[in-house]
C-alpha positions as a printed Julia matrix, in Angstrom:
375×3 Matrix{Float64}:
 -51.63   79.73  47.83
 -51.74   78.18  51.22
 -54.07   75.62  49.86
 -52.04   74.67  47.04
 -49.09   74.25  49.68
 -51.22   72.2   51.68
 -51.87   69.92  49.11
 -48.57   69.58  47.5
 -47.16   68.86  51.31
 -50.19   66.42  51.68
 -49.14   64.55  48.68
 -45.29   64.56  49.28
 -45.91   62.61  52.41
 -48.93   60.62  50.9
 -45.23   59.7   48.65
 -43.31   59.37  51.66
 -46.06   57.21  52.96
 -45.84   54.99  50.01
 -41.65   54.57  49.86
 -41.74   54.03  53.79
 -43.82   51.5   53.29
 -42.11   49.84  50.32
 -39.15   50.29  52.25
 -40.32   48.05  55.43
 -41.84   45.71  53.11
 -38.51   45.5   50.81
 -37.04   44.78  54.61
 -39.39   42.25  55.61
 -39.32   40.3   52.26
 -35.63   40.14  53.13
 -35.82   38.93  56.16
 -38.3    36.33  55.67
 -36.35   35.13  52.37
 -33.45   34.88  54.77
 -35.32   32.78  57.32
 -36.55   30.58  54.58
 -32.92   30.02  53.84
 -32.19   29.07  56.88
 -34.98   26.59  57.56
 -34.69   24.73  53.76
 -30.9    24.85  54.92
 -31.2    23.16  58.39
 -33.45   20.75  56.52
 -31.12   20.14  53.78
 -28.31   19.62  56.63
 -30.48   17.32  59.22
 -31.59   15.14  55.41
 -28.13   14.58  54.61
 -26.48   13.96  58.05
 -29.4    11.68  58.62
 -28.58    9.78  54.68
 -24.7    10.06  56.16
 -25.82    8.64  59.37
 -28.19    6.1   57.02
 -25.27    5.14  54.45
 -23.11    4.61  57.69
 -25.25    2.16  59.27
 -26.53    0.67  55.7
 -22.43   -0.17  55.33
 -21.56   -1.97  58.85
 -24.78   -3.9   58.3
 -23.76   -4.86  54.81
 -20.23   -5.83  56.55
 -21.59   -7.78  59.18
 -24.12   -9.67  56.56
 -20.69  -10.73  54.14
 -18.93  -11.97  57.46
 -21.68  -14.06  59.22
 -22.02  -15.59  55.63
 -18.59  -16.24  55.14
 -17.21  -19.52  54.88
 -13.39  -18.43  55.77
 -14.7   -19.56  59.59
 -14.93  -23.88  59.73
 -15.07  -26.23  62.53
 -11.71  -28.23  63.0
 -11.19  -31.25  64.39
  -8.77  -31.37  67.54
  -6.41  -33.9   65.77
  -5.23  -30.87  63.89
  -2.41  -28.51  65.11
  -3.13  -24.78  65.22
  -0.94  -23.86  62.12
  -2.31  -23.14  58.74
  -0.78  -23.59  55.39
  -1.37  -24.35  51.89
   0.84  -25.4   48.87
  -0.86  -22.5   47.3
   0.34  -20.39  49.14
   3.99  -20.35  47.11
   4.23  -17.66  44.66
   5.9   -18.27  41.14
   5.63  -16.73  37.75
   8.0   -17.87  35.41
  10.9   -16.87  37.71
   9.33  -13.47  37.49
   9.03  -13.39  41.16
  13.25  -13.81  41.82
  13.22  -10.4   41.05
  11.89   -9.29  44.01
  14.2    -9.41  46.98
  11.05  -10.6   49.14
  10.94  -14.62  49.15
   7.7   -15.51  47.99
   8.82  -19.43  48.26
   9.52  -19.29  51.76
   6.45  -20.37  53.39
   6.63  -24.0   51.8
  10.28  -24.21  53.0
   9.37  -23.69  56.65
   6.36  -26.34  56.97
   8.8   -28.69  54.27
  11.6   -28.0   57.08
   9.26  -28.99  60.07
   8.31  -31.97  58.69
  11.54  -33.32  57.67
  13.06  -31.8   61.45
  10.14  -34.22  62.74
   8.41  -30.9   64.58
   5.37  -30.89  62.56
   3.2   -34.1   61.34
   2.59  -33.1   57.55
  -1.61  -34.49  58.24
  -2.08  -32.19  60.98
  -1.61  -28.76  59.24
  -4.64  -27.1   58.7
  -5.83  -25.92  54.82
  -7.67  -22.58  54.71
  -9.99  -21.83  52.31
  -9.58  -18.59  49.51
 -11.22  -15.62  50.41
 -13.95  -14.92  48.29
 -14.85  -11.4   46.74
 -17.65  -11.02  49.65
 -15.4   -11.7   52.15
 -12.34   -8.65  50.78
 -15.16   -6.49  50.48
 -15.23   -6.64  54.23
 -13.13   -4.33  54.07
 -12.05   -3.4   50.81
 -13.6    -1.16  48.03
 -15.01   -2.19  44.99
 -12.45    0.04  43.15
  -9.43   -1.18  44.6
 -10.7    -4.57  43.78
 -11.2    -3.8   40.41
  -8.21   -1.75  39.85
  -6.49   -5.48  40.69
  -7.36   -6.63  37.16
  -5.09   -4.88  35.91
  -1.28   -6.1   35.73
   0.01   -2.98  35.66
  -1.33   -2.16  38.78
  -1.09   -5.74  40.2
   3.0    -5.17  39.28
   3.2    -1.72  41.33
   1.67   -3.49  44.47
   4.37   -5.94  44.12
   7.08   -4.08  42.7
   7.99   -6.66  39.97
   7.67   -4.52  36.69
   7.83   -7.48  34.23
   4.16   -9.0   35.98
   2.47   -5.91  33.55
   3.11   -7.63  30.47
   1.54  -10.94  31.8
  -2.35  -11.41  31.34
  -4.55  -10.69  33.85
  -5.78  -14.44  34.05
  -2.48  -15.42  34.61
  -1.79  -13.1   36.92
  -4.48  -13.83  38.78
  -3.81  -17.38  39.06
  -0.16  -16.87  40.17
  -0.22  -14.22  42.06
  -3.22  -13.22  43.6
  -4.69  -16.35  44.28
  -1.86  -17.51  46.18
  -2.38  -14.3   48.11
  -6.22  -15.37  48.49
  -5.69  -18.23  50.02
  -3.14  -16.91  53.04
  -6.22  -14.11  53.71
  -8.35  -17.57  54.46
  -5.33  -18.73  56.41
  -5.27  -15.37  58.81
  -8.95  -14.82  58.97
  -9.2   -18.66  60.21
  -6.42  -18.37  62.71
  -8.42  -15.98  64.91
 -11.08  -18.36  65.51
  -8.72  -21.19  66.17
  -6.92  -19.08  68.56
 -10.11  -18.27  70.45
 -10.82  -21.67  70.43
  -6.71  -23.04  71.58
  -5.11  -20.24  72.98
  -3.14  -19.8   69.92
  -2.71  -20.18  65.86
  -0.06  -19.55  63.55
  -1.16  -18.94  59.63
   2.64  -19.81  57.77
   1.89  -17.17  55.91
   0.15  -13.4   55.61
   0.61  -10.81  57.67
   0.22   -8.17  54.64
   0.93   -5.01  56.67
   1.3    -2.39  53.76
  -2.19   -3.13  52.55
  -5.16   -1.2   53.31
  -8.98   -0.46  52.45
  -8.54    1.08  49.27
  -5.0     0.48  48.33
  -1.94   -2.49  48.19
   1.69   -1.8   48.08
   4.8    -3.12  49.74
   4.09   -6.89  47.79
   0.6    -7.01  50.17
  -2.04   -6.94  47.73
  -4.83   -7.44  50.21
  -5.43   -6.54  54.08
  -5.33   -9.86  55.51
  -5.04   -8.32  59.13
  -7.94   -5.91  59.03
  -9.68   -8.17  57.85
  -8.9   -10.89  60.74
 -10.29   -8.29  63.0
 -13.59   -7.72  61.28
 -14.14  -11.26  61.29
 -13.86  -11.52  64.83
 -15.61   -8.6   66.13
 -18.32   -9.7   64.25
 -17.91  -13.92  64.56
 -16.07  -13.86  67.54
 -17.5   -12.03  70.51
 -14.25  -10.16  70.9
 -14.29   -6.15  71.48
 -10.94   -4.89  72.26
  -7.92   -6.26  69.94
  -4.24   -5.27  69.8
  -1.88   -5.35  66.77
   1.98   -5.7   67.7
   3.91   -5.52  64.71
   7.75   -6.29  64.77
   8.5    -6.69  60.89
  10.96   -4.34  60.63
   8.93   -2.05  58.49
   6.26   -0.14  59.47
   2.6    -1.29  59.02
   0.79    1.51  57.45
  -2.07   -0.54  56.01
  -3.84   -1.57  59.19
  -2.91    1.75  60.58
  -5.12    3.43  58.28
  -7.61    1.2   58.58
  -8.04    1.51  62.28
  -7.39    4.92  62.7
 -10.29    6.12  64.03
 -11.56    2.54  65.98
 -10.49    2.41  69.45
 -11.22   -0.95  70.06
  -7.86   -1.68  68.41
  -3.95   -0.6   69.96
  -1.45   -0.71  67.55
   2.48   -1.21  69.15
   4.29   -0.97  65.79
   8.23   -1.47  65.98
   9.86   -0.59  63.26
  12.83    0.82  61.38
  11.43    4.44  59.99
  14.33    4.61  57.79
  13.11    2.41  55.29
   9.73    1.82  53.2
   7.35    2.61  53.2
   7.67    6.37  54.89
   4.01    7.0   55.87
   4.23    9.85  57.49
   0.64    9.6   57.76
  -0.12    6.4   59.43
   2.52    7.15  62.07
   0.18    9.65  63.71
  -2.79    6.2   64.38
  -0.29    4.53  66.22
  -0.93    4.26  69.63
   2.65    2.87  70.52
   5.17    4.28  68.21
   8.66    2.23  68.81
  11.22    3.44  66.21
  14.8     1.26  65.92
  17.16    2.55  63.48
  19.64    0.66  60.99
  22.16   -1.41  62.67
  20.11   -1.59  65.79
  21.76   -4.53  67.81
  20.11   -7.76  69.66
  20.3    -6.2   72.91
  19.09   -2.84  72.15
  15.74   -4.11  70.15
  15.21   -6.61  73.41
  15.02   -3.53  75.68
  12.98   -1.91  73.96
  10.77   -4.02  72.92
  10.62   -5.13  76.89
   9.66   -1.67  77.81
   7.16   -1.49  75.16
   5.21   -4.48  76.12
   5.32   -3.63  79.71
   3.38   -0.03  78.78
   1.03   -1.83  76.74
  -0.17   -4.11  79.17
  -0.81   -1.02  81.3
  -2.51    0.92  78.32
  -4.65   -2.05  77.08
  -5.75   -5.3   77.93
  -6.76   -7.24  74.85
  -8.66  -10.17  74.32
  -6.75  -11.11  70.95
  -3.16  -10.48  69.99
  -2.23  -10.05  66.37
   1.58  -10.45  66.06
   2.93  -10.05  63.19
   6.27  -11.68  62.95
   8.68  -10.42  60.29
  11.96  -11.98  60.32
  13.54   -9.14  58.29
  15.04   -7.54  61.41
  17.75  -10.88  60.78
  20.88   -9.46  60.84
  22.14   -9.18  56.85
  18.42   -9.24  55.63
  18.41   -6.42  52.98
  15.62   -4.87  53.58
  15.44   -4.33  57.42
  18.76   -3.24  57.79
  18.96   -4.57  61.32
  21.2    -6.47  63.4
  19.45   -8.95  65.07
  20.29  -12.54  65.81
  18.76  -15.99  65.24
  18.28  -16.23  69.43
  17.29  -12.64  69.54
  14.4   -13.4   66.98
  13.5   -16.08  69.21
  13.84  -14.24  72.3
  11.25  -11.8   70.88
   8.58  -14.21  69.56
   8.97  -15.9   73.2
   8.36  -12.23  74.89
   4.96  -11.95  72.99
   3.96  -15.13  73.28
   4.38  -14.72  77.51
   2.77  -11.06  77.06
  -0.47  -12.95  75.46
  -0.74  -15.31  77.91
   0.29  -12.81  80.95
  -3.02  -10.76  79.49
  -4.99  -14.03  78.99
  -5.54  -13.13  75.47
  -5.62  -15.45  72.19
  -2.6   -14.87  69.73
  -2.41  -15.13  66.17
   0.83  -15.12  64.8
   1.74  -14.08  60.71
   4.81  -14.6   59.5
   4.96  -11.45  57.08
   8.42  -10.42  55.97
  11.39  -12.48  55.31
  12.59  -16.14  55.34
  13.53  -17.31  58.99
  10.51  -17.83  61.12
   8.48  -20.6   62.05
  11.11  -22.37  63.27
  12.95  -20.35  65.3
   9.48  -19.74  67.26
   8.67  -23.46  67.88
């Protein structure tokens, strides 16, 4: 009897033996599944933030390659003025383009004006060159590019309906060429500033345009680009963007969100388009005026701004861009300010530039009344 116990007990913990040791090995085989996990997952992690960190650099070097081949940059002769303009630059459609309150005819008027005013010798303007597909990939996608082919999306971006019922060769031709070609203008007026002090493009400033998307009639990012091109051509490492068109520029804002080496004053009226909500958190100096602001009231502030901006920054190249729709009865800016005021203003950023020994480029983006109220 007392054997048979014996051995019964001996072989219930022989058992126990055996599930104990399943047990620990069950345990184990857990633990070094879950370590194996872990290491294929820190691998997995360290591969892709090193293809992230691999993409990232394969991209700027790609950039830099399309802008040191570019040629948007060529030597000009010193009998030329610093102002850039091309008859291409007018934009007509069959009348197509009267439907849009902006005037896309303007920019022929002004340099037509200063020639016949005797301001501006019609042999010393300067003709930029179009800007190739290499040179908007600088900054823009191959999808938004390709999404440009289309009318219907060519006649959102400028908010003229009719232009989606016109073929895309056509539309390319009048439209988007004669955008093309004032890109070449603003990407050239950075290295003529470097080189003068100063340049004026009669023409771009396409603030409403980013990387992957156009709106606001600014089909392509003519600004961002600018300041690729001279990072990369131009030895220049700290840039600032003031914009006074009276709307706000939420394509460059997105596109330098994250890039300290650019300050963006933006001074605009945030009760109109294009209400990007967004965008307003990149800007580094946020300077709302409402509708019916007055002369005097935009010339303070816009005095106080400048004067904190030369204390936050010091830039080696200005971009201003110089919408005239804060004219007083312009429909779209809804402001009140005068024909001296406007001038008053450009003078102000002009003497800020200079007062920071930095080179200016000037775009004369929205409305009709520019160039020569600033000469």
């Amino acid at each position: 009897m007392t054997l048979r116990v014996t051995t019964v007990i001996t072989e219930s913990t022989r058992n126990l033996g055996k599930s104990t040791l399943y047990f620990f090995l069950t345990i184990a085989a857990i633990k070094a599944s879950h370590s194996l996990y872990r290491c294929i997952r820190s691998l997995t992690m360290s591969s892709s933030s090193s293809s992230t960190s691999n993409n990232t650099a394969d991209a700027s070097t790609l950039r830099r390659n399309r802008i040191l081949s570019s040629k948007l940059y060529f030597d000009v002769p010193l009998s030329k003025v610093p102002l850039i303009y091309s008859t291409a630059y007018d934009i007509s459609f069959l009348g197509m383009e009267k439907l849009h309150p902006f005037d896309s005819s303007k920019w022929g008027r002004i340099c037509r004006f200063l020639i016949v005013d005797g301001v501006l010798d019609k042999n010393s303007i300067i003709e930029p060159l179009e800007a190739s597909k290499d040179d908007l990939l600088v900054v823009h996608t191959e999808s938004y590019l390709s999404s440009l082919k289309s009318s219907a999306n060519v006649a959102m971006i400028i908010e003229v309906p009719p232009v989606a019922l016109l073929p895309n060769c056509l539309v390319q031709q009048k439209v988007l060429y004669p955008f093309r070609k004032q890109v070449g203008g603003t990407v050239l007026a950075a290295k003529l500033a470097k080189e003068r002090g100063w340049a004026i493009n009669v023409g771009g400033g396409f603030h409403h345009c980013c990387s992957e998307r156009g709106g606001g009639f600014c089909a392509y990012a003519d600004i961002s680009l600018c300041i690729h091109y001279a990072f990369n051509r131009l030895d220049i490492s700290k840039v600032m963007i003031i914009d006074l068109d009276a709307h706000q520029g939420n394509g460059h804002e997105r596109d330098f969100s994250n890039d300290r080496r650019v300050h963006i004053l933006d001074m605009y009226n945030p009760e109109i388009y294009p209400f990007d909500h967004e965008a307003r958190r990149y800007i580094d100096q946020k300077v709302e005026v409402v509708s019916g602001t007055t002369t005097d009231e935009y010339l303070v502030k816009l005095d106080e701004a400048l004067a904190v901006a030369g204390k936050m920054f010091d830039p080696e190249l200005v971009v201003f861009n110089a919408g005239t729709d804060i004219l007083d009865g312009d429909p779209l800016g809804r402001l009140k300010i005068s024909p001296d005021g406007i001038t008053s203003r450009d003078e102000k950023v002009f003497r800020f530039a200079h007062e920071k020994n930095a080179s200016l480029v000037m775009l004369t983006s929205g409305s009709v009344f520019k160039f020569m109220l600033s000469l």
